[in-house]
């Protein structure tokens, strides 16, 4: 069935789009659930049935009980929703997961492919063996990477429960963790676990997506010259260094959270000595160490919500989240940690126009943007995701 292009919907006034969206929601009732990540625009948050971070939305998808989920977030989130929403389904009755923009990827997730992971696992095996090595993937990763972790006794985790997952793994003191794709979350959690730097090994696989993003940060002045050269893989893994490691880190990162710096924190404190600085743990280790608090999107929200009126906060995370806090807590002073207010452009591609187009496709019975994870990938990925959901942050 041919559907009008997005450009047609973009020419419709917002009020009309809102009315069309509301009408479909009324007609579909409980058969439809709209899941929205905190980093979405205000007008998308306003139409949500569930708003959350990765952990909260994963939990919502696993209990959805609807026929169709419209997922307003990036692709790995929609994949996760498809796996969890269909985990217990029998026969052909599947929950259909639709994304208003299925091409909205996550640059961090793109930094780890299955082929690279398999190669890394082989190299680590040759260097020191993989016995006791547990792969833990941040949920910001492809379904294939999650499936690899599931098959190898590993876990997925979110920033809400990464520490709980690590504690679960290290309940066996002989364990070691291979953490991917976010080196910063992995490094921060390793530090919170009390592992000294010499027990944390940075694996560099020569990933071209990592290199491109590092080059951009060097050009923008957020990383020193020479950072790209540091990523050159050694001809052989240093057996002593890998052997001493309790945590091995992939070299991925979020290009947005990587831009926060200790200088920004120092500037915020000089400007407002009463400020509390809170950052997301995707930020570099030195930034997290210098802040007053660090935590998931939900934790940031809870901290600000529980704070006294007139308290002052500098927030180091995505722009939409900072704007939402400013809107929702007008009696508190909410400052962006960085004047630049970095934004996740993938998240930002979702608009009322793309939502309206997706919903009209759903109602017609011929949706565009359906996100489906093949069964042979979904089943092992589910193992990693279920282990994740068992670990409360
Ligand atoms: S903010 Fe960073 S980690 Fe989150 S979806 Fe965007 S690119 Fe990925």
Coordinates of C-alpha atoms and ligand atoms in Angstrom, one line a residue:
X1 CA 0.0 0.0 0.0
X2 CA 1.4 3.4 -0.9
X3 CA 1.4 6.0 1.8
X4 CA 1.9 9.7 1.5
X5 CA 5.6 10.7 2.0
X6 CA 6.8 12.3 5.2
X7 CA 7.1 15.6 3.4
X8 CA 3.3 15.6 3.0
X9 CA 2.9 15.2 6.8
X10 CA 5.5 17.9 7.5
X11 CA 3.3 20.3 5.6
X12 CA 0.3 19.7 8.0
X13 CA -0.2 22.2 10.8
X14 CA 0.8 20.9 14.2
X15 CA -2.7 21.3 15.6
X16 CA -4.1 19.1 12.9
X17 CA -1.4 16.5 13.4
X18 CA -2.2 16.4 17.1
X19 CA -6.0 16.0 16.4
X20 CA -5.3 13.1 14.0
X21 CA -3.0 11.4 16.5
X22 CA -5.5 11.8 19.3
X23 CA -8.3 10.3 17.1
X24 CA -6.3 7.3 16.3
X25 CA -5.3 6.8 20.0
X26 CA -9.0 7.0 21.0
X27 CA -10.1 4.5 18.3
X28 CA -7.3 2.0 19.0
X29 CA -7.6 2.3 22.8
X30 CA -5.6 -0.4 24.8
X31 CA -4.5 -2.1 21.5
X32 CA -1.9 0.6 21.1
X33 CA 0.8 1.8 23.5
X34 CA 3.1 4.7 22.8
X35 CA 6.5 4.4 24.5
X36 CA 8.6 7.5 24.6
X37 CA 12.2 8.0 25.7
X38 CA 13.0 11.0 28.0
X39 CA 15.2 12.5 25.2
X40 CA 12.2 13.2 23.0
X41 CA 10.7 16.6 22.2
X42 CA 8.0 18.0 24.5
X43 CA 5.2 17.4 22.0
X44 CA 6.2 13.7 21.7
X45 CA 6.5 13.3 25.5
X46 CA 2.9 14.7 25.7
X47 CA 1.4 11.8 23.7
X48 CA 3.2 9.0 25.6
X49 CA 1.5 6.2 27.4
X50 CA 4.9 5.4 29.1
X51 CA 7.9 7.7 29.4
X52 CA 11.2 6.3 30.6
X53 CA 14.8 5.6 30.2
X54 CA 16.1 2.4 28.6
X55 CA 15.5 0.4 31.7
X56 CA 12.0 1.7 32.3
X57 CA 10.9 1.3 28.7
X58 CA 12.3 -2.2 28.6
X59 CA 10.2 -3.1 31.6
X60 CA 7.2 -1.4 30.1
X61 CA 7.6 -3.3 26.8
X62 CA 7.9 -6.6 28.7
X63 CA 4.5 -6.0 30.3
X64 CA 2.7 -4.2 27.5
X65 CA -0.2 -6.6 26.8
X66 CA -1.1 -4.5 23.7
X67 CA -1.2 -5.4 20.0
X68 CA 1.1 -2.6 18.7
X69 CA 3.8 -0.5 20.3
X70 CA 4.8 2.8 18.7
X71 CA 8.4 3.3 20.0
X72 CA 9.6 6.9 20.0
X73 CA 13.3 6.4 20.6
X74 CA 16.3 5.0 18.7
X75 CA 16.5 1.7 16.9
X76 CA 18.2 -0.5 19.5
X77 CA 15.3 0.5 21.9
X78 CA 12.7 -0.6 19.4
X79 CA 14.6 -3.9 18.9
X80 CA 14.7 -4.5 22.6
X81 CA 10.9 -3.7 22.9
X82 CA 10.3 -6.3 20.1
X83 CA 12.3 -9.0 21.8
X84 CA 10.7 -8.3 25.3
X85 CA 7.1 -7.8 24.1
X86 CA 7.2 -11.0 22.1
X87 CA 9.1 -13.1 24.6
X88 CA 6.1 -15.1 25.9
X89 CA 3.9 -15.0 22.8
X90 CA 2.9 -18.2 21.1
X91 CA 2.0 -18.8 17.5
X92 CA 1.4 -15.9 15.1
X93 CA 0.0 -13.4 17.6
X94 CA 2.9 -11.1 17.8
X95 CA 3.1 -7.6 19.3
X96 CA 4.0 -5.3 16.3
X97 CA 6.7 -2.8 17.2
X98 CA 6.8 0.3 14.9
X99 CA 9.3 3.1 14.9
X100 CA 8.4 6.5 13.4
X101 CA 12.0 6.5 12.1
X102 CA 13.5 3.0 12.0
X103 CA 16.7 4.5 10.6
X104 CA 17.3 6.5 13.9
X105 CA 20.4 4.7 15.1
X106 CA 22.6 5.2 18.1
X107 CA 26.1 6.2 17.3
X108 CA 27.4 4.4 20.4
X109 CA 25.6 1.1 19.4
X110 CA 27.1 1.4 15.9
X111 CA 30.6 1.3 17.5
X112 CA 30.3 -2.5 18.2
X113 CA 29.4 -5.0 15.5
X114 CA 29.0 -8.7 15.9
X115 CA 32.0 -9.4 13.6
X116 CA 34.2 -7.1 15.7
X117 CA 33.0 -8.6 18.9
X118 CA 33.6 -12.2 17.7
X119 CA 37.1 -11.2 16.6
X120 CA 37.8 -9.5 20.0
X121 CA 36.6 -12.6 21.8
X122 CA 38.9 -14.8 19.7
X123 CA 41.9 -12.5 20.4
X124 CA 41.2 -12.4 24.1
X125 CA 40.8 -16.2 24.1
X126 CA 44.2 -16.6 22.4
X127 CA 45.9 -14.1 24.8
X128 CA 44.5 -15.2 28.2
X129 CA 41.6 -17.6 27.6
X130 CA 37.9 -16.7 28.0
X131 CA 37.2 -18.9 31.0
X132 CA 35.4 -16.8 33.6
X133 CA 35.1 -13.9 31.1
X134 CA 31.5 -12.6 31.1
X135 CA 30.4 -10.3 28.3
X136 CA 28.2 -7.5 29.5
X137 CA 26.7 -5.2 27.0
X138 CA 25.1 -1.9 27.7
X139 CA 21.6 -2.0 26.3
X140 CA 22.7 0.6 23.7
X141 CA 23.9 -2.1 21.4
X142 CA 22.5 -4.1 18.5
X143 CA 20.3 -7.2 19.0
X144 CA 23.2 -9.3 17.5
X145 CA 25.6 -8.1 20.2
X146 CA 23.0 -8.8 22.9
X147 CA 22.5 -12.3 21.4
X148 CA 26.3 -12.9 21.6
X149 CA 26.2 -12.0 25.3
X150 CA 23.2 -14.2 25.9
X151 CA 24.9 -17.2 24.3
X152 CA 28.1 -16.7 26.3
X153 CA 26.4 -16.5 29.7
X154 CA 26.4 -12.7 29.7
X155 CA 24.1 -9.8 30.5
X156 CA 22.7 -6.7 29.0
X157 CA 22.5 -3.7 31.4
X158 CA 21.3 -0.1 31.5
X159 CA 22.9 2.8 33.2
X160 CA 20.3 2.3 35.9
X161 CA 21.4 -1.2 36.8
X162 CA 25.0 -1.5 35.4
X163 CA 26.4 -1.5 39.0
X164 CA 23.9 -4.2 40.1
X165 CA 24.8 -6.4 37.1
X166 CA 28.5 -6.0 37.8
X167 CA 27.9 -7.0 41.5
X168 CA 25.9 -10.0 40.3
X169 CA 28.8 -11.1 38.0
X170 CA 31.5 -10.5 40.6
X171 CA 29.6 -12.5 43.2
X172 CA 31.9 -15.1 41.7
X173 CA 35.3 -13.6 42.5
X174 CA 37.0 -15.5 39.7
X175 CA 34.9 -13.7 37.1
X176 CA 36.2 -11.1 34.7
X177 CA 33.9 -8.8 32.6
X178 CA 34.2 -7.8 29.0
X179 CA 32.1 -4.6 28.9
X180 CA 30.8 -3.0 25.7
X181 CA 30.2 -0.9 23.8
X182 CA 30.5 2.1 26.3
X183 CA 34.0 2.4 27.7
X184 CA 32.9 5.3 29.9
X185 CA 30.0 3.5 31.7
X186 CA 32.2 0.5 32.0
X187 CA 35.1 2.5 33.5
X188 CA 32.8 4.4 35.9
X189 CA 31.2 1.2 37.1
X190 CA 34.6 -0.5 37.5
X191 CA 35.7 2.5 39.7
X192 CA 32.5 2.3 41.8
X193 CA 33.2 -1.4 42.2
X194 CA 36.6 -0.5 43.6
X195 CA 38.8 -1.8 40.8
X196 CA 42.1 0.1 40.5
X197 CA 43.0 1.4 36.9
X198 CA 45.6 -1.5 36.5
X199 CA 42.7 -3.9 36.7
X200 CA 40.9 -2.2 33.9
X201 CA 42.1 -2.9 30.4
X202 CA 41.1 -0.8 27.3
X203 CA 40.7 -3.0 24.2
X204 CA 41.1 -1.2 20.9
X205 CA 39.9 -3.1 17.9
X206 CA 40.5 -0.5 15.2
X207 CA 36.8 0.1 14.7
X208 CA 36.3 2.7 12.0
X209 CA 33.1 4.1 13.5
X210 CA 34.9 4.8 16.8
X211 CA 37.8 6.4 14.9
X212 CA 35.5 8.7 12.9
X213 CA 33.8 9.9 16.1
X214 CA 37.1 10.4 17.9
X215 CA 38.4 12.4 14.9
X216 CA 35.3 14.7 15.1
X217 CA 35.8 15.3 18.8
X218 CA 39.5 16.1 18.2
X219 CA 38.4 18.6 15.5
X220 CA 35.9 20.1 17.9
X221 CA 38.5 20.5 20.6
X222 CA 37.0 18.0 23.0
X223 CA 39.8 15.4 22.8
X224 CA 43.5 16.1 22.5
X225 CA 45.4 15.5 19.3
X226 CA 46.9 12.0 19.2
X227 CA 43.6 10.5 20.5
X228 CA 43.1 8.7 17.2
X229 CA 46.6 7.3 17.2
X230 CA 46.0 5.8 20.6
X231 CA 43.2 3.7 19.1
X232 CA 45.6 1.8 16.9
X233 CA 45.4 -1.8 17.9
X234 CA 48.6 -3.5 19.1
X235 CA 49.9 -6.3 16.9
X236 CA 49.3 -8.6 19.8
X237 CA 47.3 -8.1 23.0
X238 CA 49.6 -7.4 26.0
X239 CA 49.1 -10.7 27.9
X240 CA 50.2 -9.4 31.2
X241 CA 47.9 -6.3 31.1
X242 CA 44.9 -8.3 29.9
X243 CA 45.6 -11.1 32.3
X244 CA 45.7 -8.7 35.3
X245 CA 42.3 -7.1 34.2
X246 CA 39.1 -7.7 36.0
X247 CA 37.3 -5.5 33.6
X248 CA 38.1 -5.2 29.8
X249 CA 36.5 -2.3 28.1
X250 CA 35.4 -1.9 24.4
X251 CA 36.4 1.5 23.1
X252 CA 32.9 2.8 22.2
X253 CA 31.4 6.0 23.7
X254 CA 28.5 8.3 23.3
X255 CA 29.7 11.3 21.1
X256 CA 27.3 13.6 23.0
X257 CA 28.2 12.7 26.6
X258 CA 31.9 12.5 25.7
X259 CA 31.8 16.3 25.2
X260 CA 31.4 17.1 28.9
X261 CA 34.5 18.2 30.7
X262 CA 35.9 19.0 34.2
X263 CA 36.5 22.6 33.1
X264 CA 32.7 22.9 32.6
X265 CA 32.2 21.6 36.2
X266 CA 34.8 24.0 37.6
X267 CA 33.2 26.9 35.7
X268 CA 29.7 26.0 37.0
X269 CA 31.0 25.9 40.6
X270 CA 32.7 29.3 40.2
X271 CA 29.5 30.9 38.8
X272 CA 27.3 29.3 41.5
X273 CA 29.1 27.9 44.6
X274 CA 25.8 26.4 45.8
X275 CA 25.4 24.4 42.6
X276 CA 25.0 20.6 42.7
X277 CA 26.5 18.9 39.6
X278 CA 24.9 15.8 38.3
X279 CA 26.0 13.9 35.2
X280 CA 25.2 10.8 33.3
X281 CA 27.7 7.9 33.7
X282 CA 28.3 7.9 29.9
X283 CA 30.4 11.0 30.6
X284 CA 34.2 10.5 31.0
X285 CA 35.5 9.1 34.3
X286 CA 37.2 12.4 35.3
X287 CA 33.9 14.3 34.8
X288 CA 31.9 11.7 36.8
X289 CA 34.6 11.8 39.6
X290 CA 34.4 15.6 39.8
X291 CA 30.6 15.8 39.9
X292 CA 28.4 15.6 43.0
X293 CA 26.2 12.8 41.7
X294 CA 26.1 10.6 38.6
X295 CA 23.3 8.4 37.4
X296 CA 20.9 7.3 34.8
X297 CA 18.3 9.6 33.3
X298 CA 15.8 8.4 35.8
X299 CA 18.2 8.9 38.7
X300 CA 18.8 12.5 37.5
X301 CA 15.1 13.1 37.4
X302 CA 14.5 11.6 40.8
X303 CA 17.3 13.7 42.4
X304 CA 16.0 17.0 41.0
X305 CA 12.4 16.0 41.9
X306 CA 13.4 15.3 45.5
X307 CA 15.5 18.4 45.9
X308 CA 14.5 21.5 47.9
X309 CA 12.9 24.4 46.1
X310 CA 15.4 27.1 45.1
X311 CA 18.2 24.5 44.9
X312 CA 20.6 24.9 42.0
X313 CA 21.6 22.1 39.6
X314 CA 24.0 21.9 36.7
X315 CA 23.0 18.9 34.6
X316 CA 25.4 17.0 32.3
X317 CA 23.3 15.1 29.9
X318 CA 21.2 15.4 26.7
X319 CA 19.6 18.8 25.9
X320 CA 15.9 17.6 25.9
X321 CA 16.3 16.1 29.3
X322 CA 17.7 19.4 30.7
X323 CA 14.8 21.3 29.0
X324 CA 12.2 18.9 30.5
X325 CA 13.7 19.4 34.0
X326 CA 13.5 23.2 33.5
X327 CA 9.9 22.9 32.5
X328 CA 8.8 20.5 35.2
X329 CA 10.6 22.1 38.1
X330 CA 10.2 25.8 37.8
X331 CA 10.9 26.5 41.5
X332 CA 14.4 25.1 41.1
X333 CA 17.3 26.5 39.1
X334 CA 18.3 24.0 36.4
X335 CA 21.4 24.9 34.4
X336 CA 22.9 23.1 31.5
X337 CA 26.5 22.0 32.4
X338 CA 27.6 22.9 28.9
X339 CA 26.5 26.1 27.1
X340 CA 26.5 24.0 24.0
X341 CA 23.7 21.8 25.3
X342 CA 24.5 18.7 23.2
X343 CA 21.5 17.0 21.5
X344 CA 21.1 13.5 20.3
X345 CA 20.2 14.1 16.7
X346 CA 18.8 10.6 16.1
X347 CA 16.3 11.0 18.9
X348 CA 15.4 14.4 17.5
X349 CA 14.4 13.0 14.1
X350 CA 11.1 11.9 15.6
X351 CA 8.4 14.5 15.1
X352 CA 4.6 14.8 15.3
X353 CA 4.6 14.4 11.5
X354 CA 6.5 11.1 11.6
X355 CA 4.4 9.9 14.5
X356 CA 1.2 10.8 12.7
X357 CA 2.4 9.0 9.6
X358 CA 3.4 5.9 11.6
X359 CA 0.0 5.8 13.4
X360 CA -2.0 6.1 10.2
X361 CA 0.0 3.2 8.8
X362 CA -0.7 1.2 11.9
X363 CA -4.4 1.9 11.8
X364 CA -4.6 1.0 8.1
X365 CA -3.2 -2.4 8.9
X366 CA -0.1 -1.8 6.7
X367 CA 2.4 -0.1 9.0
X368 CA 5.8 1.2 7.8
X369 CA 8.8 1.1 10.1
X370 CA 8.1 -2.2 11.7
X371 CA 11.1 -3.4 13.7
X372 CA 11.4 -7.1 14.0
X373 CA 14.3 -9.1 15.4
X374 CA 14.7 -12.6 13.8
X375 CA 13.9 -15.5 16.2
X376 CA 17.4 -16.9 16.1
X377 CA 18.8 -13.6 17.3
X378 CA 15.9 -12.7 19.6
X379 CA 16.1 -15.9 21.7
X380 CA 19.7 -15.6 22.9
X381 CA 19.3 -11.8 23.2
X382 CA 16.4 -12.4 25.4
X383 CA 18.6 -14.4 27.8
X384 CA 20.8 -11.3 28.2
X385 CA 17.8 -9.0 28.6
X386 CA 16.1 -11.2 31.2
X387 CA 19.3 -11.4 33.2
X388 CA 19.3 -7.6 33.0
X389 CA 15.7 -7.2 34.2
X390 CA 16.5 -9.5 37.2
X391 CA 19.1 -7.0 38.4
X392 CA 17.4 -4.0 40.0
X393 CA 19.4 -0.8 40.1
Ligands
LIG1 S1 22.5 10.1 23.5 FE1 24.3 8.9 22.8 S2 24.0 6.8 23.7 FE2 22.0 7.9 23.7 S3 21.0 7.3 21.8 FE3 22.0 9.2 21.4 S4 24.1 8.6 20.6 FE4 23.1 6.8 21.6

